[in-house]
GROMACS .gro file of C-alpha atoms in nm:
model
  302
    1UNK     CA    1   9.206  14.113   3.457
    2UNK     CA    2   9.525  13.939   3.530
    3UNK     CA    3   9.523  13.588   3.551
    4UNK     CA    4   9.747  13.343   3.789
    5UNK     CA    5  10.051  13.144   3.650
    6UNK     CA    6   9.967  12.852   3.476
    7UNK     CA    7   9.609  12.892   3.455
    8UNK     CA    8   9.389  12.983   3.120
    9UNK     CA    9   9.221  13.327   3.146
   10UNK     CA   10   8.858  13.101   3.189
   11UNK     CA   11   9.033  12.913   3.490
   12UNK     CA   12   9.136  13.224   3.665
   13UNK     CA   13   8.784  13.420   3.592
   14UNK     CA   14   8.656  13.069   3.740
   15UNK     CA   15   8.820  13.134   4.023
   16UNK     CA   16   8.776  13.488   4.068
   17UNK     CA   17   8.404  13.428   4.132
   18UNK     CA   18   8.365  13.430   4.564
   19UNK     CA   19   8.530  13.784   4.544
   20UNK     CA   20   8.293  13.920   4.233
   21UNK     CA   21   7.978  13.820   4.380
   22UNK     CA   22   8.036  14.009   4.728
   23UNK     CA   23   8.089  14.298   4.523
   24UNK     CA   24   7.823  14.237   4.345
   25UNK     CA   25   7.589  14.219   4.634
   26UNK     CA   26   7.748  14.535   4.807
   27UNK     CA   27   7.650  14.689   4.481
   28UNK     CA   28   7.290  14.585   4.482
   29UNK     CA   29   7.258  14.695   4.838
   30UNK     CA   30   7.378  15.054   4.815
   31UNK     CA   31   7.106  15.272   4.845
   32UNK     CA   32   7.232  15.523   4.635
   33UNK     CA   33   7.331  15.310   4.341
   34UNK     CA   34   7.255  15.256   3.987
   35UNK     CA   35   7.118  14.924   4.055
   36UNK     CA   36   6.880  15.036   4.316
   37UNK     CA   37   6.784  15.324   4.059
   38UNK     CA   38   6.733  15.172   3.765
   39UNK     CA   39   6.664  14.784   3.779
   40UNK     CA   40   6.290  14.642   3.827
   41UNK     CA   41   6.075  14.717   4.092
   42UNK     CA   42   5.815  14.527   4.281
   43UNK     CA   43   5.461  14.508   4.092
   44UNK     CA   44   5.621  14.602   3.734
   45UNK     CA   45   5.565  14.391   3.420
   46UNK     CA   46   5.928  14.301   3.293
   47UNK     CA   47   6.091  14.134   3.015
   48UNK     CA   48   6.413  14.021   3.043
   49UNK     CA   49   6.645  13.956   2.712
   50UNK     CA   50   7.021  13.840   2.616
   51UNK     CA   51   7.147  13.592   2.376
   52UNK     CA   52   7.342  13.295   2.457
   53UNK     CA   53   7.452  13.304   2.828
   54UNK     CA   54   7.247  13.650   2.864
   55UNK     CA   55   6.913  13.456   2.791
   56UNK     CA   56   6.986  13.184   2.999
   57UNK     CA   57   7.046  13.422   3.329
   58UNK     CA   58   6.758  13.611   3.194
   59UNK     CA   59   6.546  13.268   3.226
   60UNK     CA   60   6.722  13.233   3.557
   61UNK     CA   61   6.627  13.593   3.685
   62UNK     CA   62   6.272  13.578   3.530
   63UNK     CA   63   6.181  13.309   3.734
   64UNK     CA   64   6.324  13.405   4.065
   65UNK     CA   65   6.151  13.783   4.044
   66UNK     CA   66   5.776  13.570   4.008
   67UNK     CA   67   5.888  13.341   4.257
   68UNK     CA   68   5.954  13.641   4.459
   69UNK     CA   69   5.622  13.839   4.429
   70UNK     CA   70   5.758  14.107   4.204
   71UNK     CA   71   5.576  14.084   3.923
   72UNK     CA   72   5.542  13.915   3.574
   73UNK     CA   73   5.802  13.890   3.437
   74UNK     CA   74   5.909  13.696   3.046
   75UNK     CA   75   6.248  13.612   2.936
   76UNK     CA   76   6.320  13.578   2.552
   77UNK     CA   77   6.674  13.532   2.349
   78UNK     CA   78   6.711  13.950   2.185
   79UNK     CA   79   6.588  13.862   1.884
   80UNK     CA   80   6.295  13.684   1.965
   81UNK     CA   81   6.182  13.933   2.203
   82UNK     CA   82   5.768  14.037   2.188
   83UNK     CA   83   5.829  14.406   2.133
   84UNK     CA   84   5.392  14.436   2.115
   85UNK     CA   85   5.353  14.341   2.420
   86UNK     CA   86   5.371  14.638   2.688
   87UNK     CA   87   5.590  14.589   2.949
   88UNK     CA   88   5.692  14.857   3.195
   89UNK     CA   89   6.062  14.792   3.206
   90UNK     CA   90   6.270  14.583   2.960
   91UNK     CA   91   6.576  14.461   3.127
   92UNK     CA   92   6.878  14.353   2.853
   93UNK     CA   93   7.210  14.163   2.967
   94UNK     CA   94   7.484  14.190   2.755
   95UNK     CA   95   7.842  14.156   2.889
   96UNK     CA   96   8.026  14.321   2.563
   97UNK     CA   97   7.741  14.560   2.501
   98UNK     CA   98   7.779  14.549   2.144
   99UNK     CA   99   7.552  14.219   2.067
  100UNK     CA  100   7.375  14.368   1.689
  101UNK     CA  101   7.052  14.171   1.854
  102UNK     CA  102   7.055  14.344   2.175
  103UNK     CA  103   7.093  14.705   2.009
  104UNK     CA  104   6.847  14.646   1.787
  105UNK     CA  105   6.554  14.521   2.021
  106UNK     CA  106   6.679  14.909   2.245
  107UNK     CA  107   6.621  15.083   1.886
  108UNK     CA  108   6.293  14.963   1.842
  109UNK     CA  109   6.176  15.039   2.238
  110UNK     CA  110   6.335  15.373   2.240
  111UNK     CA  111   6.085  15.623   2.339
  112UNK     CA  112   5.809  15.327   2.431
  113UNK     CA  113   5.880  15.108   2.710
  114UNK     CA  114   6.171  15.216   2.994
  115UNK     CA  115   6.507  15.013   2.902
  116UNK     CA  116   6.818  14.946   3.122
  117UNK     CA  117   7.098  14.735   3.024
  118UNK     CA  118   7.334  14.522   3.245
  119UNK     CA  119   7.655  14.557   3.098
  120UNK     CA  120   8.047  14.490   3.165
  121UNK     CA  121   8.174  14.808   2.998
  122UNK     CA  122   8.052  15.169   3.072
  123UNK     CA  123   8.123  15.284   2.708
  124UNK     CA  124   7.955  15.021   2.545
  125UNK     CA  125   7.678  15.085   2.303
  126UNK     CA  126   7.385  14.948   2.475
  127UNK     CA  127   7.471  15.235   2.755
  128UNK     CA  128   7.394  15.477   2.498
  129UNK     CA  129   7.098  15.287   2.340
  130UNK     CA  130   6.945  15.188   2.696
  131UNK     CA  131   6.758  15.475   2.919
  132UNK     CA  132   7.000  15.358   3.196
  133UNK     CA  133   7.239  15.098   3.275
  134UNK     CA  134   7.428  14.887   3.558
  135UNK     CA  135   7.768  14.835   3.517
  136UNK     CA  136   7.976  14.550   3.644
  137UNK     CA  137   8.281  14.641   3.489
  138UNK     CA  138   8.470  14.436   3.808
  139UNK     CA  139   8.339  14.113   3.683
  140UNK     CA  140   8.449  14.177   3.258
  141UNK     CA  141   8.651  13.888   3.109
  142UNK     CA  142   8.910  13.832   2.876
  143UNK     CA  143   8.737  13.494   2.818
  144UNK     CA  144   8.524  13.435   2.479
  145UNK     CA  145   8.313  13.176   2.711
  146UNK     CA  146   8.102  13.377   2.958
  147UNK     CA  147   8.175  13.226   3.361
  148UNK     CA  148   8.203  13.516   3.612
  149UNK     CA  149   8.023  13.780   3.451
  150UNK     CA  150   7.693  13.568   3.406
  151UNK     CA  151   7.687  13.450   3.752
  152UNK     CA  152   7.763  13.781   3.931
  153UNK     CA  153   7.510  13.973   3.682
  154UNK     CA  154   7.266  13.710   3.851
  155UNK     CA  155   7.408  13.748   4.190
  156UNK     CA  156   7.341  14.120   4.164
  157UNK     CA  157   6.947  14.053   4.021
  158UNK     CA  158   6.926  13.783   4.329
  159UNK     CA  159   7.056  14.071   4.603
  160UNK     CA  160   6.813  14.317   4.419
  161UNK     CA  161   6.511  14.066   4.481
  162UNK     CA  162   6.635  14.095   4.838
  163UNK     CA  163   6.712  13.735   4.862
  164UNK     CA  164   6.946  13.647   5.203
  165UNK     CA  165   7.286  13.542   5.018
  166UNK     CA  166   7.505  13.516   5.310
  167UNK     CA  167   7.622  13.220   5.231
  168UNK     CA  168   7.681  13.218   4.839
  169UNK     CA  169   8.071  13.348   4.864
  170UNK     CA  170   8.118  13.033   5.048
  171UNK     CA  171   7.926  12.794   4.859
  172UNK     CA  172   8.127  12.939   4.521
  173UNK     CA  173   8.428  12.877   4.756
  174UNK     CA  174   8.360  12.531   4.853
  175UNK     CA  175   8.240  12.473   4.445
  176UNK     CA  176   8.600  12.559   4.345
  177UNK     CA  177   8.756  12.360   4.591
  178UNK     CA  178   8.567  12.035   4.525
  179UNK     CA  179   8.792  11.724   4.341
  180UNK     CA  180   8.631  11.663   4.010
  181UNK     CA  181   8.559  11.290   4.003
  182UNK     CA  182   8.739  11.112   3.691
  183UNK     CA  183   8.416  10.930   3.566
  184UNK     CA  184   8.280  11.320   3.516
  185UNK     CA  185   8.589  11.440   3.301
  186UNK     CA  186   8.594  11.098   3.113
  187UNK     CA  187   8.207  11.075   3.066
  188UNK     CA  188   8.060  11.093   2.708
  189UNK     CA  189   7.749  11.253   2.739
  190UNK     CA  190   7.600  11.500   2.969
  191UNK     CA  191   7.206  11.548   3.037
  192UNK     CA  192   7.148  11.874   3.241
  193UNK     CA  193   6.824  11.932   3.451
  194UNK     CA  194   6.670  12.197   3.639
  195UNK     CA  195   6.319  12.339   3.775
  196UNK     CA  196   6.204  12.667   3.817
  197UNK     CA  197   6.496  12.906   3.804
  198UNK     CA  198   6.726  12.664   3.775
  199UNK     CA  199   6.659  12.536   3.429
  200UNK     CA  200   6.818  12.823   3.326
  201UNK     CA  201   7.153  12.743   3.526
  202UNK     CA  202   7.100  12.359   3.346
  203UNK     CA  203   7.111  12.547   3.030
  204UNK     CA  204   7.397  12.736   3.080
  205UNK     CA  205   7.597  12.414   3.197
  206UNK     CA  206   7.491  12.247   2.912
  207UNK     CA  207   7.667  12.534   2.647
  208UNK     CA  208   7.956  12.571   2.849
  209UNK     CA  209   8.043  12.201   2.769
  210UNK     CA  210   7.968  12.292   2.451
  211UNK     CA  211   8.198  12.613   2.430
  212UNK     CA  212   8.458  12.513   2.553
  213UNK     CA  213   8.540  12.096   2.497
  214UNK     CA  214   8.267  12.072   2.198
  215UNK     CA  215   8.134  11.804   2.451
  216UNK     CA  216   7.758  11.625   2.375
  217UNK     CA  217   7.534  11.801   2.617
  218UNK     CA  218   7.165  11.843   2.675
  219UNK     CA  219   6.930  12.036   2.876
  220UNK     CA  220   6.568  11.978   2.976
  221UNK     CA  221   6.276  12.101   3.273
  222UNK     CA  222   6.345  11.782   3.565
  223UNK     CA  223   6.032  11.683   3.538
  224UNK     CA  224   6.039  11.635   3.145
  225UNK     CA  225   6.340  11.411   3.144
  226UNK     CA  226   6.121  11.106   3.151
  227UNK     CA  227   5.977  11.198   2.892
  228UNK     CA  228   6.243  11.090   2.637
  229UNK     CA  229   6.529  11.209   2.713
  230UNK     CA  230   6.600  10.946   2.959
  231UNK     CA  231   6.607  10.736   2.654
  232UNK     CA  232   6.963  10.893   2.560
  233UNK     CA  233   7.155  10.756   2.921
  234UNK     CA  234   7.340  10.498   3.014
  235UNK     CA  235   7.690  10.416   3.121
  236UNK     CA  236   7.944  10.649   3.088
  237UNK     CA  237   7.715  10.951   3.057
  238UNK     CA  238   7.572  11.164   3.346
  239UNK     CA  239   7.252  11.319   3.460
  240UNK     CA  240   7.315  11.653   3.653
  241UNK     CA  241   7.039  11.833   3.844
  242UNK     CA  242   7.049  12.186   3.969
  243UNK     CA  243   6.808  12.256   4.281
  244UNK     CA  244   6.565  11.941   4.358
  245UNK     CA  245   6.572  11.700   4.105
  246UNK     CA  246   6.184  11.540   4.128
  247UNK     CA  247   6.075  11.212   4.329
  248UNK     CA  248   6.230  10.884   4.183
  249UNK     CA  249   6.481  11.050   3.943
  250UNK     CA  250   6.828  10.932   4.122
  251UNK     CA  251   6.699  10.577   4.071
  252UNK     CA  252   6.588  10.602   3.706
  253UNK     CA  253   6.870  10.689   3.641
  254UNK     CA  254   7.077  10.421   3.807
  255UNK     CA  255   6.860  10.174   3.678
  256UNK     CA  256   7.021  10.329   3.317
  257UNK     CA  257   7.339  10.232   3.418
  258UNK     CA  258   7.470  10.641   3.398
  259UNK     CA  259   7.558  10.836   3.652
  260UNK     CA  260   7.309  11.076   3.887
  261UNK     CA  261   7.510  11.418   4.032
  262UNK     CA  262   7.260  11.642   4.248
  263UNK     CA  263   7.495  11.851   4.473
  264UNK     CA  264   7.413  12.011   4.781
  265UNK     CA  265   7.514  12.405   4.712
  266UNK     CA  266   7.316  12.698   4.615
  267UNK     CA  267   7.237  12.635   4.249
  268UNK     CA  268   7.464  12.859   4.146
  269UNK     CA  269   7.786  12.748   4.354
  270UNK     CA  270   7.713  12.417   4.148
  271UNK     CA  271   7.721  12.572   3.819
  272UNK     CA  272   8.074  12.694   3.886
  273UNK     CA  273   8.146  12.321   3.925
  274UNK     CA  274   8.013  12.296   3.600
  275UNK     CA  275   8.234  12.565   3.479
  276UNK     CA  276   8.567  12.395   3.610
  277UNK     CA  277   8.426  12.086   3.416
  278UNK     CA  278   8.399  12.174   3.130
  279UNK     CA  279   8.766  12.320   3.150
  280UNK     CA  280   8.871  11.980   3.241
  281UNK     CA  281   8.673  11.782   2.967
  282UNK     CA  282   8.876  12.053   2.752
  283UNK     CA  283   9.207  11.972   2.883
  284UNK     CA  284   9.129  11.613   2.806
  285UNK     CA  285   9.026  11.652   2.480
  286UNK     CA  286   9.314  11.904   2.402
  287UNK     CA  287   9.132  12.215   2.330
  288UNK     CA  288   9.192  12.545   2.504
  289UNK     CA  289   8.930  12.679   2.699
  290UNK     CA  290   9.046  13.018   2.606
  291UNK     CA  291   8.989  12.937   2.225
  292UNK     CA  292   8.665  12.826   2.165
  293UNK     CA  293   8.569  12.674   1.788
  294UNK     CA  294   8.413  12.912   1.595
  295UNK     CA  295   8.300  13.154   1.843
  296UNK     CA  296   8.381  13.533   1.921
  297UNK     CA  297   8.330  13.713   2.245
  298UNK     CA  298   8.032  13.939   2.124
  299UNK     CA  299   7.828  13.869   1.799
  300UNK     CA  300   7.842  14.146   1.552
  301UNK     CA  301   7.571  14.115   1.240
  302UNK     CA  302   7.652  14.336   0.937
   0.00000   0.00000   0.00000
């Protein structure tokens, strides 16, 4: 987990992301793997949980595995998780392994409901505490702020779905090679939208601005923006939508006065270019991306 002169270990995991996610979808396509063992199969009722990042790529996931046919499937944070409902598989996503929420919502399934865990390290405790487990220890971080394992734990969940992804390296590629326009790193406010799956991406922009420049940041459905959160732009602050935005939205919100940004990448791609913003709006602000306020890279309750 090296990281390249000059950068911050959250620029160079940034940047590692094209490479991670071929892996990753080698990995979901290898017959003989743990992720073809062990994660969800077609016509199972799933529940998907994580905290922070985890439950916004479970949101993510949830929604592409419906829109896919697969099955029902819920997504809730770990310790808000409906452990009375029965579900045939409950999927948890914890990069450290050691989130206290995550481990407790395996304790109380053990011996009920089929578990597996998504997980960076392979002697982690939610390996232990999970009936099986996928492990991406090729995309771990050094990072407290979550960027390449999130988005190649969803890479691997899209590949599983058997979604053609051909052309996500690229995207990712193109995403990190993008200028960053100055009236994004110098805006005040940031209003993050998405529909379907993508809300969940709009979430995870949102705390990543949060993370790691303490930036004002919001999230919302699309199609709920209008109804009052629109109230909140204006110059100097920016709408960003993930996926299609929703008829009339780009000129709402220039009739504001703020700024609309609806790129043209896989969803995903364009979160990375969220990622590399909120590094920037860091920069300006003079934090370091690599030392978060107040946070620690896996939440541990005693």
């Amino acid at each position: 987990m090296s990281r390249e002169a000059g950068m911050s270990h959250t620029e160079s995991e940034i940047a590692s992301q094209p490479d991670r996610w071929r892996r990753a979808i080698e990995l979901a396509r290898r017959a003989d793997g743990a992720a073809r063992a062990w994660l969800p199969r077609p016509g199972e009722r799933v529940a998907v949980a994580g905290c922070g990042t985890s439950w916004f790529m479970a949101q993510a996931y949830a929604a592409l595995r419906e829109r896919a046919g697969h099955g029902e499937t819920d997504a809730f944070p770990a310790s808000e998780a409906r452990t009375g409902r029965r579900y045939d598989r409950v999927l948890v996503l914890s990069r450290s392994g050691t989130t206290t929420e995550v481990l407790d919502l395996l304790g109380a399934l053990r011996g009920r409901t089929v578990t597996v865990a998504v997980t960076a390290d392979p002697a982690a405790p939610v390996v232990a505490a999970a009936d099986g487990a996928v492990v991406l220890d090729f995309a771990d971080e050094r990072s407290v702020v979550q960027t390449r394992f999130a988005t190649t734990e969803l890479v691997l969940l899209r590949a599983h779905l058997g979604e053609p992804l051909d052309h996500l390296a690229a995207d990712a590629e193109s995403a990190l090679a993008a200028p960053l326009p100055a009236e994004l790193t110098a805006a005040e406010q940031f209003t993050f939208l998405g529909r379907g799956w993508t809300y969940g991406l709009a979430q995870e922009a949102a705390l990543k601005l949060r993370e790691a420049a303490g930036a004002w940041t919001e999230a919302y459905p699309a199609m709920e923006y209008r109804h009052g959160p629109v109230s909140v732009t204006g110059p100097n602050r920016v709408v960003w939508a993930f996926g299609e935005p929703g008829r009339g939205l780009a000129e709402q919100v220039a009739r504001t006065g703020g700024r609309f940004v609806a790129p043209a990448r896989d969803p995903l791609a364009d979160l990375v270019v969220a990622q590399r913003l909120a590094v920037a709006v860091a920069a300006a602000r003079g934090l370091d991306p690599d030392r978060p306020r107040h946070l620690t890279r896996s939440v541990i309750l005693t």
